């Protein structure tokens, strides 16, 4: 018996020493390579400023790979376990859900992030977290539309807006996420009818980006459009006088204030599944969610800060406060496929009925 106890004690000491040694080696390795590899879709000067601030504050070097989100997701998939990526930053919750579904992210435990990021703005398994918010609003020609005529996204299907609606293609994920929320709130059948009616009300076939819709309103091609808020900020602060004129020509209307609230989307970040620098990755995302970093986000890109301690910029405040749709943003990703199908069918049916009316 005594011998057995002695043998167990010796084994325990051995294991403890071995673990100690392992930890030391890890720490040494980390000390040598204090860095974080960030794959990001965002390409704003403010982000560079923030990365530099993080480096200064922590001594952790930020290595950036910049590309479109779908390219980054593909890159991470191809790299597999060998991927150097520590953090993935994308715009639109739909893409973060896509990355999670492809098993490219991992759950992280962070009290700071739990506290700062509202639960509907992060993944249920804490695989991704919102960093900034944007509202998808209705913009209208100030000289032709009274804001009282507007109410909800659903109301864009009304005959009042025949040949007056401008919106980018449904191939764009911003519209797919808006549709995903409409499906969630109203059901697929109602969403389908709505989409068909909106397609029927379009002033032209979808073309261009959000900014182009605003420019088309001001050029008189249509009266109302659906765009993300920060594009208005960009237009108003553009060096190009034509863009400033376009920004000034439209009013901003926050839809669905009497019911669920205006559709919100995010840009956000998650820790990569095979992150070689996981601790640094968590520190990095915590920094981006901090008050200090959120102030920079808020000022620089006309987005709404996700950290409630930080006020939106003066311009955004001038648009007024509004009720947000608090749907769990993971639903935008979960309903994405349905949204694409609903749009495809709506466009197809509309084409058929137009054809029928010309025969
Ligand atoms: Fe955008």
Short mmCIF file of C-alpha atoms and ligand atoms in Angstrom, two decimals:
data_model
loop_
_atom_site.label_atom_id
_atom_site.label_comp_id
_atom_site.label_asym_id
_atom_site.label_seq_id
_atom_site.Cartn_x
_atom_site.Cartn_y
_atom_site.Cartn_z
CA UNK A 1 0.00 0.00 0.00
CA UNK A 2 2.75 2.39 1.03
CA UNK A 3 4.63 1.63 -2.15
CA UNK A 4 1.55 2.27 -4.28
CA UNK A 5 0.98 5.67 -2.63
CA UNK A 6 4.61 6.55 -3.17
CA UNK A 7 4.37 5.59 -6.84
CA UNK A 8 1.24 7.75 -7.29
CA UNK A 9 2.89 10.71 -5.54
CA UNK A 10 5.97 10.42 -7.75
CA UNK A 11 3.79 10.25 -10.85
CA UNK A 12 1.86 13.37 -9.79
CA UNK A 13 5.08 15.32 -9.20
CA UNK A 14 6.33 14.17 -12.61
CA UNK A 15 3.11 15.27 -14.35
CA UNK A 16 3.14 18.60 -12.52
CA UNK A 17 6.75 19.26 -13.55
CA UNK A 18 6.00 18.30 -17.12
CA UNK A 19 3.00 20.68 -17.26
CA UNK A 20 5.11 23.43 -15.78
CA UNK A 21 7.70 22.89 -18.41
CA UNK A 22 5.06 22.88 -21.15
CA UNK A 23 3.62 26.15 -19.86
CA UNK A 24 7.07 27.73 -19.76
CA UNK A 25 7.78 26.69 -23.31
CA UNK A 26 4.41 28.09 -24.43
CA UNK A 27 5.06 31.39 -22.69
CA UNK A 28 8.50 31.59 -24.24
CA UNK A 29 7.05 30.89 -27.66
CA UNK A 30 4.39 33.52 -27.15
CA UNK A 31 6.92 36.09 -25.95
CA UNK A 32 8.79 35.55 -29.18
CA UNK A 33 5.71 35.97 -31.37
CA UNK A 34 3.37 38.51 -29.87
CA UNK A 35 1.10 39.04 -32.82
CA UNK A 36 -2.43 38.69 -34.04
CA UNK A 37 -3.36 37.85 -37.62
CA UNK A 38 -6.49 39.61 -38.73
CA UNK A 39 -8.47 38.68 -41.84
CA UNK A 40 -10.74 41.62 -42.50
CA UNK A 41 -13.31 42.72 -45.01
CA UNK A 42 -13.35 46.22 -43.55
CA UNK A 43 -11.08 48.66 -45.32
CA UNK A 44 -11.54 51.95 -43.58
CA UNK A 45 -8.71 54.27 -42.46
CA UNK A 46 -10.24 54.23 -38.96
CA UNK A 47 -9.54 50.53 -38.71
CA UNK A 48 -5.83 51.13 -39.41
CA UNK A 49 -5.85 53.77 -36.70
CA UNK A 50 -7.40 51.30 -34.27
CA UNK A 51 -4.98 48.52 -35.12
CA UNK A 52 -2.06 50.90 -34.48
CA UNK A 53 -3.60 51.93 -31.14
CA UNK A 54 -3.93 48.26 -30.15
CA UNK A 55 -0.27 47.61 -31.05
CA UNK A 56 0.81 50.60 -29.00
CA UNK A 57 -1.27 49.60 -26.02
CA UNK A 58 -0.44 45.89 -25.90
CA UNK A 59 2.80 45.42 -27.85
CA UNK A 60 0.96 42.81 -29.93
CA UNK A 61 1.65 43.27 -33.62
CA UNK A 62 -1.43 43.31 -35.87
CA UNK A 63 -0.91 41.60 -39.24
CA UNK A 64 -3.73 42.39 -41.63
CA UNK A 65 -5.02 40.44 -44.62
CA UNK A 66 -7.57 42.51 -46.49
CA UNK A 67 -10.08 40.99 -48.90
CA UNK A 68 -13.80 40.55 -49.49
CA UNK A 69 -15.50 38.46 -46.81
CA UNK A 70 -16.40 35.60 -49.13
CA UNK A 71 -12.77 35.43 -50.31
CA UNK A 72 -11.53 35.39 -46.72
CA UNK A 73 -14.00 32.64 -45.83
CA UNK A 74 -12.78 30.62 -48.82
CA UNK A 75 -9.14 31.26 -47.88
CA UNK A 76 -9.72 30.06 -44.32
CA UNK A 77 -11.55 26.98 -45.61
CA UNK A 78 -8.67 26.12 -47.93
CA UNK A 79 -6.02 26.77 -45.30
CA UNK A 80 -7.79 24.52 -42.81
CA UNK A 81 -5.82 23.72 -39.67
CA UNK A 82 -2.77 25.48 -41.15
CA UNK A 83 -4.59 28.82 -41.33
CA UNK A 84 -2.63 31.63 -39.70
CA UNK A 85 -5.87 33.58 -39.17
CA UNK A 86 -6.63 34.54 -35.58
CA UNK A 87 -9.55 36.91 -36.15
CA UNK A 88 -12.11 37.22 -38.95
CA UNK A 89 -13.81 40.58 -39.36
CA UNK A 90 -16.70 40.92 -41.80
CA UNK A 91 -19.64 43.15 -42.51
CA UNK A 92 -23.13 41.68 -42.29
CA UNK A 93 -24.22 39.12 -39.71
CA UNK A 94 -25.16 36.80 -42.58
CA UNK A 95 -21.49 36.32 -43.41
CA UNK A 96 -20.47 35.71 -39.81
CA UNK A 97 -23.12 33.00 -39.59
CA UNK A 98 -21.75 31.59 -42.86
CA UNK A 99 -18.25 31.43 -41.33
CA UNK A 100 -19.61 29.71 -38.23
CA UNK A 101 -21.57 27.20 -40.33
CA UNK A 102 -18.39 26.37 -42.22
CA UNK A 103 -16.74 25.58 -38.90
CA UNK A 104 -14.22 28.40 -39.26
CA UNK A 105 -14.75 30.06 -35.88
CA UNK A 106 -14.56 28.98 -32.25
CA UNK A 107 -16.42 29.85 -29.05
CA UNK A 108 -14.64 32.20 -26.70
CA UNK A 109 -15.28 33.05 -23.08
CA UNK A 110 -14.93 36.77 -22.41
CA UNK A 111 -16.68 38.54 -19.57
CA UNK A 112 -15.89 41.86 -21.21
CA UNK A 113 -17.58 40.94 -24.49
CA UNK A 114 -20.54 39.37 -22.68
CA UNK A 115 -21.02 42.62 -20.82
CA UNK A 116 -20.56 45.04 -23.71
CA UNK A 117 -22.28 43.27 -26.62
CA UNK A 118 -26.06 42.80 -26.31
CA UNK A 119 -27.03 39.12 -26.55
CA UNK A 120 -28.92 39.52 -29.86
CA UNK A 121 -25.76 41.05 -31.35
CA UNK A 122 -23.52 38.08 -30.75
CA UNK A 123 -23.59 34.43 -31.64
CA UNK A 124 -25.40 32.15 -29.19
CA UNK A 125 -22.17 30.15 -28.79
CA UNK A 126 -20.05 33.31 -28.64
CA UNK A 127 -18.37 32.53 -31.94
CA UNK A 128 -18.83 36.08 -33.26
CA UNK A 129 -19.55 39.52 -31.82
CA UNK A 130 -20.94 42.74 -33.30
CA UNK A 131 -18.55 45.68 -33.39
CA UNK A 132 -20.61 48.33 -35.17
CA UNK A 133 -24.25 48.72 -36.14
CA UNK A 134 -25.90 50.13 -39.23
CA UNK A 135 -29.60 50.65 -39.89
CA UNK A 136 -31.15 49.85 -43.28
CA UNK A 137 -33.44 52.80 -43.70
CA UNK A 138 -35.81 54.26 -46.26
CA UNK A 139 -34.53 57.41 -47.95
CA UNK A 140 -36.89 59.71 -49.79
CA UNK A 141 -36.77 62.67 -52.14
CA UNK A 142 -37.22 65.64 -49.82
CA UNK A 143 -38.93 67.69 -52.53
CA UNK A 144 -41.43 65.03 -53.62
CA UNK A 145 -42.22 62.85 -50.62
CA UNK A 146 -43.56 63.74 -47.21
CA UNK A 147 -42.20 61.54 -44.41
CA UNK A 148 -45.83 61.07 -43.29
CA UNK A 149 -46.38 59.00 -46.43
CA UNK A 150 -43.88 56.45 -45.18
CA UNK A 151 -44.36 53.88 -42.43
CA UNK A 152 -42.93 50.37 -42.82
CA UNK A 153 -40.85 48.20 -45.15
CA UNK A 154 -44.11 46.34 -45.79
CA UNK A 155 -45.74 49.57 -46.99
CA UNK A 156 -43.26 49.79 -49.88
CA UNK A 157 -45.50 47.19 -51.53
CA UNK A 158 -48.39 49.71 -51.72
CA UNK A 159 -49.56 51.07 -55.09
CA UNK A 160 -48.52 54.60 -54.00
CA UNK A 161 -44.94 53.62 -54.81
CA UNK A 162 -45.57 52.29 -58.31
CA UNK A 163 -42.44 53.00 -60.42
CA UNK A 164 -40.91 54.93 -57.54
CA UNK A 165 -38.73 52.48 -55.64
CA UNK A 166 -34.97 52.30 -56.06
CA UNK A 167 -33.00 49.46 -54.52
CA UNK A 168 -29.81 47.56 -55.28
CA UNK A 169 -29.90 43.95 -56.45
CA UNK A 170 -31.20 41.16 -54.23
CA UNK A 171 -27.87 39.43 -54.88
CA UNK A 172 -26.47 41.77 -52.25
CA UNK A 173 -26.32 40.41 -48.73
CA UNK A 174 -27.72 43.63 -47.16
CA UNK A 175 -31.02 43.03 -48.96
CA UNK A 176 -30.89 39.32 -48.23
CA UNK A 177 -30.54 40.06 -44.52
CA UNK A 178 -33.43 42.52 -44.64
CA UNK A 179 -35.52 39.84 -46.37
CA UNK A 180 -34.37 37.25 -43.79
CA UNK A 181 -35.80 39.49 -41.06
CA UNK A 182 -39.06 40.01 -42.97
CA UNK A 183 -39.41 36.22 -43.36
CA UNK A 184 -38.84 35.80 -39.63
CA UNK A 185 -41.44 38.41 -38.69
CA UNK A 186 -44.12 37.78 -41.33
CA UNK A 187 -43.56 34.26 -42.64
CA UNK A 188 -42.36 33.12 -46.04
CA UNK A 189 -45.66 33.48 -47.92
CA UNK A 190 -46.23 37.09 -46.87
CA UNK A 191 -42.57 37.86 -47.60
CA UNK A 192 -42.93 36.40 -51.09
CA UNK A 193 -46.00 38.49 -51.93
CA UNK A 194 -44.27 41.56 -50.51
CA UNK A 195 -41.16 41.00 -52.63
CA UNK A 196 -43.22 40.56 -55.79
CA UNK A 197 -45.10 43.79 -55.13
CA UNK A 198 -41.91 45.71 -54.36
CA UNK A 199 -40.30 44.40 -57.57
CA UNK A 200 -43.45 45.58 -59.36
CA UNK A 201 -43.02 49.05 -57.82
CA UNK A 202 -39.40 49.48 -58.87
CA UNK A 203 -38.46 52.57 -60.84
CA UNK A 204 -35.81 50.61 -62.78
CA UNK A 205 -34.13 47.22 -62.69
CA UNK A 206 -31.82 47.04 -59.70
CA UNK A 207 -28.37 48.43 -60.41
CA UNK A 208 -25.46 50.02 -58.56
CA UNK A 209 -24.77 50.18 -54.84
CA UNK A 210 -26.59 51.96 -52.02
CA UNK A 211 -25.01 55.31 -52.87
CA UNK A 212 -26.19 55.00 -56.47
CA UNK A 213 -29.80 54.67 -55.28
CA UNK A 214 -29.51 57.98 -53.43
CA UNK A 215 -28.01 59.65 -56.50
CA UNK A 216 -30.84 58.23 -58.65
CA UNK A 217 -33.46 59.67 -56.27
CA UNK A 218 -31.88 63.10 -56.53
CA UNK A 219 -31.70 62.71 -60.32
CA UNK A 220 -35.46 62.09 -60.29
CA UNK A 221 -35.38 58.44 -61.37
CA UNK A 222 -37.40 57.35 -58.36
CA UNK A 223 -38.72 58.74 -55.09
CA UNK A 224 -37.72 56.31 -52.36
CA UNK A 225 -34.84 53.93 -51.75
CA UNK A 226 -33.57 51.48 -49.18
CA UNK A 227 -29.99 52.04 -48.00
CA UNK A 228 -27.63 51.63 -45.07
CA UNK A 229 -27.30 54.73 -42.92
CA UNK A 230 -23.52 55.13 -43.15
CA UNK A 231 -23.70 55.70 -46.90
CA UNK A 232 -25.61 58.91 -46.25
CA UNK A 233 -22.82 59.98 -43.90
CA UNK A 234 -20.28 59.19 -46.59
CA UNK A 235 -22.16 61.15 -49.24
CA UNK A 236 -22.61 64.18 -46.99
CA UNK A 237 -18.90 64.19 -46.16
CA UNK A 238 -17.67 63.42 -49.67
CA UNK A 239 -15.11 65.62 -51.45
CA UNK A 240 -17.26 65.36 -54.54
CA UNK A 241 -19.91 68.16 -54.51
CA UNK A 242 -22.31 66.00 -56.54
CA UNK A 243 -22.28 63.40 -53.78
CA UNK A 244 -22.83 66.03 -51.10
CA UNK A 245 -25.78 67.31 -53.13
CA UNK A 246 -27.16 63.75 -53.35
CA UNK A 247 -26.82 63.27 -49.59
CA UNK A 248 -28.59 66.56 -48.93
CA UNK A 249 -31.39 65.77 -51.36
CA UNK A 250 -32.80 62.88 -49.37
CA UNK A 251 -34.49 62.54 -46.01
CA UNK A 252 -33.90 59.56 -43.74
CA UNK A 253 -36.88 57.60 -42.51
CA UNK A 254 -36.61 54.87 -39.87
CA UNK A 255 -39.27 52.31 -40.79
CA UNK A 256 -41.44 50.14 -38.51
CA UNK A 257 -41.26 52.43 -35.50
CA UNK A 258 -44.80 51.48 -34.48
CA UNK A 259 -44.02 47.77 -34.43
CA UNK A 260 -40.79 45.76 -34.46
CA UNK A 261 -38.34 48.58 -35.23
CA UNK A 262 -35.87 49.30 -38.03
CA UNK A 263 -33.72 46.52 -39.47
CA UNK A 264 -30.21 46.56 -38.04
CA UNK A 265 -27.13 44.88 -39.37
CA UNK A 266 -23.59 44.82 -38.07
CA UNK A 267 -19.98 44.43 -38.79
CA UNK A 268 -18.42 41.97 -36.40
CA UNK A 269 -15.56 39.70 -35.51
CA UNK A 270 -14.92 36.14 -34.43
CA UNK A 271 -11.91 34.13 -33.30
CA UNK A 272 -10.71 31.71 -35.99
CA UNK A 273 -11.10 28.02 -35.27
CA UNK A 274 -7.36 27.28 -35.52
CA UNK A 275 -6.12 30.64 -34.21
CA UNK A 276 -2.43 30.25 -33.38
CA UNK A 277 -2.72 33.32 -31.10
CA UNK A 278 -6.10 32.78 -29.45
CA UNK A 279 -5.43 34.88 -26.35
CA UNK A 280 -4.27 37.81 -28.46
CA UNK A 281 -7.29 37.38 -30.70
CA UNK A 282 -9.65 37.71 -27.72
CA UNK A 283 -7.72 40.72 -26.42
CA UNK A 284 -7.97 42.29 -29.88
CA UNK A 285 -11.75 41.87 -30.15
CA UNK A 286 -12.17 43.10 -26.57
CA UNK A 287 -10.17 46.18 -27.51
CA UNK A 288 -12.35 46.85 -30.56
CA UNK A 289 -15.45 46.66 -28.35
CA UNK A 290 -13.93 48.95 -25.70
CA UNK A 291 -15.06 52.52 -25.17
CA UNK A 292 -11.79 53.87 -26.53
CA UNK A 293 -12.07 51.98 -29.85
CA UNK A 294 -15.82 52.46 -30.21
CA UNK A 295 -15.36 56.24 -30.06
CA UNK A 296 -13.14 55.94 -33.13
CA UNK A 297 -15.59 53.67 -34.96
CA UNK A 298 -18.45 56.05 -34.16
CA UNK A 299 -16.65 59.11 -35.47
CA UNK A 300 -14.98 57.66 -38.48
CA UNK A 301 -17.44 55.63 -40.47
CA UNK A 302 -20.89 56.98 -39.61
CA UNK A 303 -21.84 53.68 -37.96
CA UNK A 304 -23.62 53.25 -34.65
CA UNK A 305 -21.36 52.08 -31.82
CA UNK A 306 -22.31 48.72 -30.32
CA UNK A 307 -20.98 49.77 -26.92
CA UNK A 308 -23.85 51.54 -25.11
CA UNK A 309 -21.40 53.77 -23.25
CA UNK A 310 -20.48 55.48 -26.50
CA UNK A 311 -22.67 58.07 -28.23
CA UNK A 312 -23.17 58.01 -31.99
CA UNK A 313 -21.56 60.86 -33.94
CA UNK A 314 -23.27 64.26 -34.08
CA UNK A 315 -24.51 63.59 -37.60
CA UNK A 316 -26.17 60.34 -36.57
CA UNK A 317 -27.64 62.01 -33.51
CA UNK A 318 -29.12 64.68 -35.78
CA UNK A 319 -31.15 61.93 -37.50
CA UNK A 320 -32.83 61.22 -34.17
CA UNK A 321 -33.15 58.17 -31.99
CA UNK A 322 -35.16 55.22 -33.20
CA UNK A 323 -36.42 51.81 -32.22
CA UNK A 324 -34.22 48.95 -33.44
CA UNK A 325 -35.47 45.55 -34.50
CA UNK A 326 -33.97 43.41 -31.75
CA UNK A 327 -34.21 40.11 -33.60
CA UNK A 328 -31.26 37.79 -32.90
CA UNK A 329 -28.88 38.59 -35.74
CA UNK A 330 -27.98 34.93 -36.18
CA UNK A 331 -31.47 34.57 -37.73
CA UNK A 332 -30.33 36.74 -40.63
CA UNK A 333 -27.82 34.05 -41.49
CA UNK A 334 -30.16 31.16 -40.75
CA UNK A 335 -32.84 32.57 -43.08
CA UNK A 336 -30.38 33.60 -45.79
CA UNK A 337 -31.10 30.71 -48.17
CA UNK A 338 -34.85 31.21 -47.84
CA UNK A 339 -34.35 34.93 -48.53
CA UNK A 340 -32.45 34.22 -51.74
CA UNK A 341 -35.18 31.84 -52.92
CA UNK A 342 -37.96 34.32 -52.10
CA UNK A 343 -36.17 37.05 -54.08
CA UNK A 344 -35.46 34.76 -57.02
CA UNK A 345 -39.10 33.69 -57.19
CA UNK A 346 -40.35 37.26 -56.83
CA UNK A 347 -38.13 38.47 -59.67
CA UNK A 348 -39.09 35.46 -61.82
CA UNK A 349 -42.83 35.90 -61.23
CA UNK A 350 -42.64 39.60 -61.90
CA UNK A 351 -40.86 38.97 -65.20
CA UNK A 352 -43.59 36.48 -66.15
CA UNK A 353 -46.43 38.88 -65.33
CA UNK A 354 -44.73 41.73 -67.23
CA UNK A 355 -44.36 39.44 -70.19
CA UNK A 356 -47.98 38.41 -69.92
CA UNK A 357 -49.14 42.04 -69.89
CA UNK A 358 -47.22 42.80 -73.09
CA UNK A 359 -48.72 39.85 -75.01
FE1 LIG B 1 -21.38 48.64 -47.12
#
